[in-house]
Amino acid sequence: MSVGLILPPPVQEALTVHTAEAAETPIEREYVTPESREALAREKARAFGVDEESFVRTLSCESMGFTWNDQSLVIRKDGTREPSFGVAQFYMPSGLKTATGEQITKEVALDPEQALDAAAYNFSIGNQEHWACF
């Protein structure tokens, strides 16, 4: 009696992937590149009358060259990830507010348009120390 090897179905079939178009907001589509995020940061700095170079340099440092728009990769001593989010890396809870007086939430931090607006506003009122890269 010989023992035969039983093989799974062909791998090619198992790897067939069907993709659906992801639902994106206009903001997600518009500000997906580092260049578009930096351009938006410069626009927000000018709108709030803050030093453009200082603002861009700080946020570029925080977001690894405007490439990061997620949770910080920094691991704290307790083994958890630092709760900083978005292109401006707002530490949650931030205790900071938007220009309209609303509390900055994780949702605001993860939206490049809102986050950069809130960051520029906070720079304009002297809250730069919120960012470690300042």
mmCIF file of C-alpha atoms in Angstrom:
data_model
loop_
_atom_site.group_PDB
_atom_site.id
_atom_site.type_symbol
_atom_site.label_atom_id
_atom_site.label_comp_id
_atom_site.label_asym_id
_atom_site.label_seq_id
_atom_site.Cartn_x
_atom_site.Cartn_y
_atom_site.Cartn_z
ATOM 1 C CA MET A 1 0.000 0.000 0.000
ATOM 2 C CA SER A 2 1.460 3.367 -0.970
ATOM 3 C CA VAL A 3 0.696 6.658 0.678
ATOM 4 C CA GLY A 4 -0.270 9.443 -1.716
ATOM 5 C CA LEU A 5 0.145 13.144 -1.260
ATOM 6 C CA ILE A 6 -3.097 15.117 -1.275
ATOM 7 C CA LEU A 7 -2.696 18.559 -2.744
ATOM 8 C CA PRO A 8 -4.981 21.543 -2.156
ATOM 9 C CA PRO A 9 -6.811 23.152 -5.065
ATOM 10 C CA PRO A 10 -4.580 25.144 -7.404
ATOM 11 C CA VAL A 11 -3.118 28.174 -5.688
ATOM 12 C CA GLN A 12 -3.981 30.403 -8.612
ATOM 13 C CA GLU A 13 -7.689 30.062 -7.877
ATOM 14 C CA ALA A 14 -7.157 30.738 -4.188
ATOM 15 C CA LEU A 15 -5.327 33.988 -4.962
ATOM 16 C CA THR A 16 -7.954 35.444 -7.246
ATOM 17 C CA VAL A 17 -8.924 38.756 -5.721
ATOM 18 C CA HIS A 18 -11.963 40.738 -6.614
ATOM 19 C CA THR A 19 -11.645 44.385 -5.711
ATOM 20 C CA ALA A 20 -14.467 46.778 -5.181
ATOM 21 C CA GLU A 21 -13.927 50.465 -5.516
ATOM 22 C CA ALA A 22 -13.456 51.881 -2.035
ATOM 23 C CA ALA A 23 -15.746 54.649 -0.945
ATOM 24 C CA GLU A 24 -13.555 57.671 -0.374
ATOM 25 C CA THR A 25 -14.397 61.143 0.735
ATOM 26 C CA PRO A 26 -13.240 64.012 -1.496
ATOM 27 C CA ILE A 27 -10.734 64.942 1.233
ATOM 28 C CA GLU A 28 -9.173 61.467 1.217
ATOM 29 C CA ARG A 29 -8.800 61.600 -2.565
ATOM 30 C CA GLU A 30 -7.504 65.155 -2.661
ATOM 31 C CA TYR A 31 -4.876 64.996 0.095
ATOM 32 C CA VAL A 32 -3.298 61.576 -0.335
ATOM 33 C CA THR A 33 0.214 62.533 -1.429
ATOM 34 C CA PRO A 34 2.922 64.068 0.740
ATOM 35 C CA GLU A 35 3.082 66.977 -1.715
ATOM 36 C CA SER A 36 -0.651 67.693 -1.506
ATOM 37 C CA ARG A 37 -0.574 67.508 2.295
ATOM 38 C CA GLU A 38 2.406 69.876 2.466
ATOM 39 C CA ALA A 39 0.680 72.293 0.082
ATOM 40 C CA LEU A 40 -2.420 72.223 2.293
ATOM 41 C CA ALA A 41 -0.261 72.811 5.398
ATOM 42 C CA ARG A 42 1.302 75.856 3.740
ATOM 43 C CA GLU A 43 -2.152 77.160 2.789
ATOM 44 C CA LYS A 44 -3.411 76.732 6.374
ATOM 45 C CA ALA A 45 -0.303 78.419 7.826
ATOM 46 C CA ARG A 46 -0.877 81.456 5.612
ATOM 47 C CA ALA A 47 -4.602 81.518 6.443
ATOM 48 C CA PHE A 48 -3.874 81.643 10.182
ATOM 49 C CA GLY A 49 -0.887 83.975 9.886
ATOM 50 C CA VAL A 50 1.657 81.557 11.334
ATOM 51 C CA ASP A 51 5.258 81.149 10.235
ATOM 52 C CA GLU A 52 4.871 78.858 7.231
ATOM 53 C CA GLU A 53 8.348 77.298 7.390
ATOM 54 C CA SER A 54 8.168 76.564 11.121
ATOM 55 C CA PHE A 55 4.682 75.066 10.754
ATOM 56 C CA VAL A 56 5.605 72.897 7.759
ATOM 57 C CA ARG A 57 8.914 71.800 9.299
ATOM 58 C CA THR A 58 7.173 70.787 12.558
ATOM 59 C CA LEU A 59 4.379 68.839 10.909
ATOM 60 C CA SER A 60 6.701 67.240 8.374
ATOM 61 C CA CYS A 61 8.762 65.937 11.290
ATOM 62 C CA GLU A 62 5.644 64.710 13.101
ATOM 63 C CA SER A 63 4.212 62.951 10.032
ATOM 64 C CA MET A 64 7.450 61.569 8.574
ATOM 65 C CA GLY A 65 7.553 63.936 5.610
ATOM 66 C CA PHE A 66 3.761 64.259 5.336
ATOM 67 C CA THR A 67 3.540 60.515 4.586
ATOM 68 C CA TRP A 68 1.798 59.494 7.809
ATOM 69 C CA ASN A 69 -1.893 59.929 8.517
ATOM 70 C CA ASP A 70 -2.549 57.222 11.063
ATOM 71 C CA GLN A 71 -1.701 56.382 14.657
ATOM 72 C CA SER A 72 1.830 57.024 15.879
ATOM 73 C CA LEU A 73 4.252 54.107 15.701
ATOM 74 C CA VAL A 74 5.864 55.092 19.021
ATOM 75 C CA ILE A 75 5.543 52.320 21.599
ATOM 76 C CA ARG A 76 5.133 53.489 25.193
ATOM 77 C CA LYS A 77 6.750 51.813 28.211
ATOM 78 C CA ASP A 78 3.538 49.865 28.887
ATOM 79 C CA GLY A 79 3.752 48.304 25.405
ATOM 80 C CA THR A 80 0.874 50.272 23.862
ATOM 81 C CA ARG A 81 1.114 52.603 20.908
ATOM 82 C CA GLU A 82 1.196 56.316 21.622
ATOM 83 C CA PRO A 83 -2.298 57.747 21.010
ATOM 84 C CA SER A 84 -1.243 60.404 18.495
ATOM 85 C CA PHE A 85 -3.165 60.522 15.240
ATOM 86 C CA GLY A 86 -3.188 62.026 11.773
ATOM 87 C CA VAL A 87 -0.927 64.158 9.639
ATOM 88 C CA ALA A 88 -0.580 66.611 12.559
ATOM 89 C CA GLN A 89 -0.156 63.793 15.123
ATOM 90 C CA PHE A 90 -2.611 65.111 17.714
ATOM 91 C CA TYR A 91 -2.078 63.298 21.037
ATOM 92 C CA MET A 92 -5.450 62.070 22.343
ATOM 93 C CA PRO A 93 -7.066 63.420 24.279
ATOM 94 C CA SER A 94 -5.373 66.543 23.049
ATOM 95 C CA GLY A 95 -7.167 69.107 25.167
ATOM 96 C CA LEU A 96 -6.879 71.365 22.118
ATOM 97 C CA LYS A 97 -9.743 72.887 20.176
ATOM 98 C CA THR A 98 -10.456 73.741 16.571
ATOM 99 C CA ALA A 99 -10.852 77.335 15.377
ATOM 100 C CA THR A 100 -14.610 76.943 15.878
ATOM 101 C CA GLY A 101 -14.137 75.891 19.504
ATOM 102 C CA GLU A 102 -14.792 72.176 19.102
ATOM 103 C CA GLN A 103 -12.676 69.586 20.891
ATOM 104 C CA ILE A 104 -10.150 67.909 18.585
ATOM 105 C CA THR A 105 -11.199 64.280 18.257
ATOM 106 C CA LYS A 106 -9.564 61.299 16.614
ATOM 107 C CA GLU A 107 -11.899 61.809 13.636
ATOM 108 C CA VAL A 108 -10.719 65.415 13.231
ATOM 109 C CA ALA A 109 -7.081 64.326 13.593
ATOM 110 C CA LEU A 110 -7.441 61.694 10.855
ATOM 111 C CA ASP A 111 -8.954 64.120 8.329
ATOM 112 C CA PRO A 112 -6.038 66.034 6.720
ATOM 113 C CA GLU A 113 -8.111 69.156 5.955
ATOM 114 C CA GLN A 114 -9.544 69.447 9.466
ATOM 115 C CA ALA A 115 -6.309 68.399 11.196
ATOM 116 C CA LEU A 116 -4.125 70.914 9.393
ATOM 117 C CA ASP A 117 -6.712 73.630 9.946
ATOM 118 C CA ALA A 118 -6.795 72.835 13.685
ATOM 119 C CA ALA A 119 -3.006 72.616 13.883
ATOM 120 C CA ALA A 120 -2.555 76.002 12.182
ATOM 121 C CA TYR A 121 -5.143 77.541 14.489
ATOM 122 C CA ASN A 122 -3.339 76.140 17.534
ATOM 123 C CA PHE A 123 -0.005 77.456 16.260
ATOM 124 C CA SER A 124 -1.634 80.876 15.851
ATOM 125 C CA ILE A 125 -2.699 80.994 19.506
ATOM 126 C CA GLY A 126 0.655 79.822 20.888
ATOM 127 C CA ASN A 127 0.080 76.083 21.373
ATOM 128 C CA GLN A 128 3.168 74.978 19.415
ATOM 129 C CA GLU A 129 4.544 73.120 22.451
ATOM 130 C CA HIS A 130 1.903 70.461 21.805
ATOM 131 C CA TRP A 131 4.229 69.086 19.096
ATOM 132 C CA ALA A 132 7.480 67.401 20.146
ATOM 133 C CA CYS A 133 9.088 68.384 16.825
ATOM 134 C CA PHE A 134 8.531 72.123 17.370
#
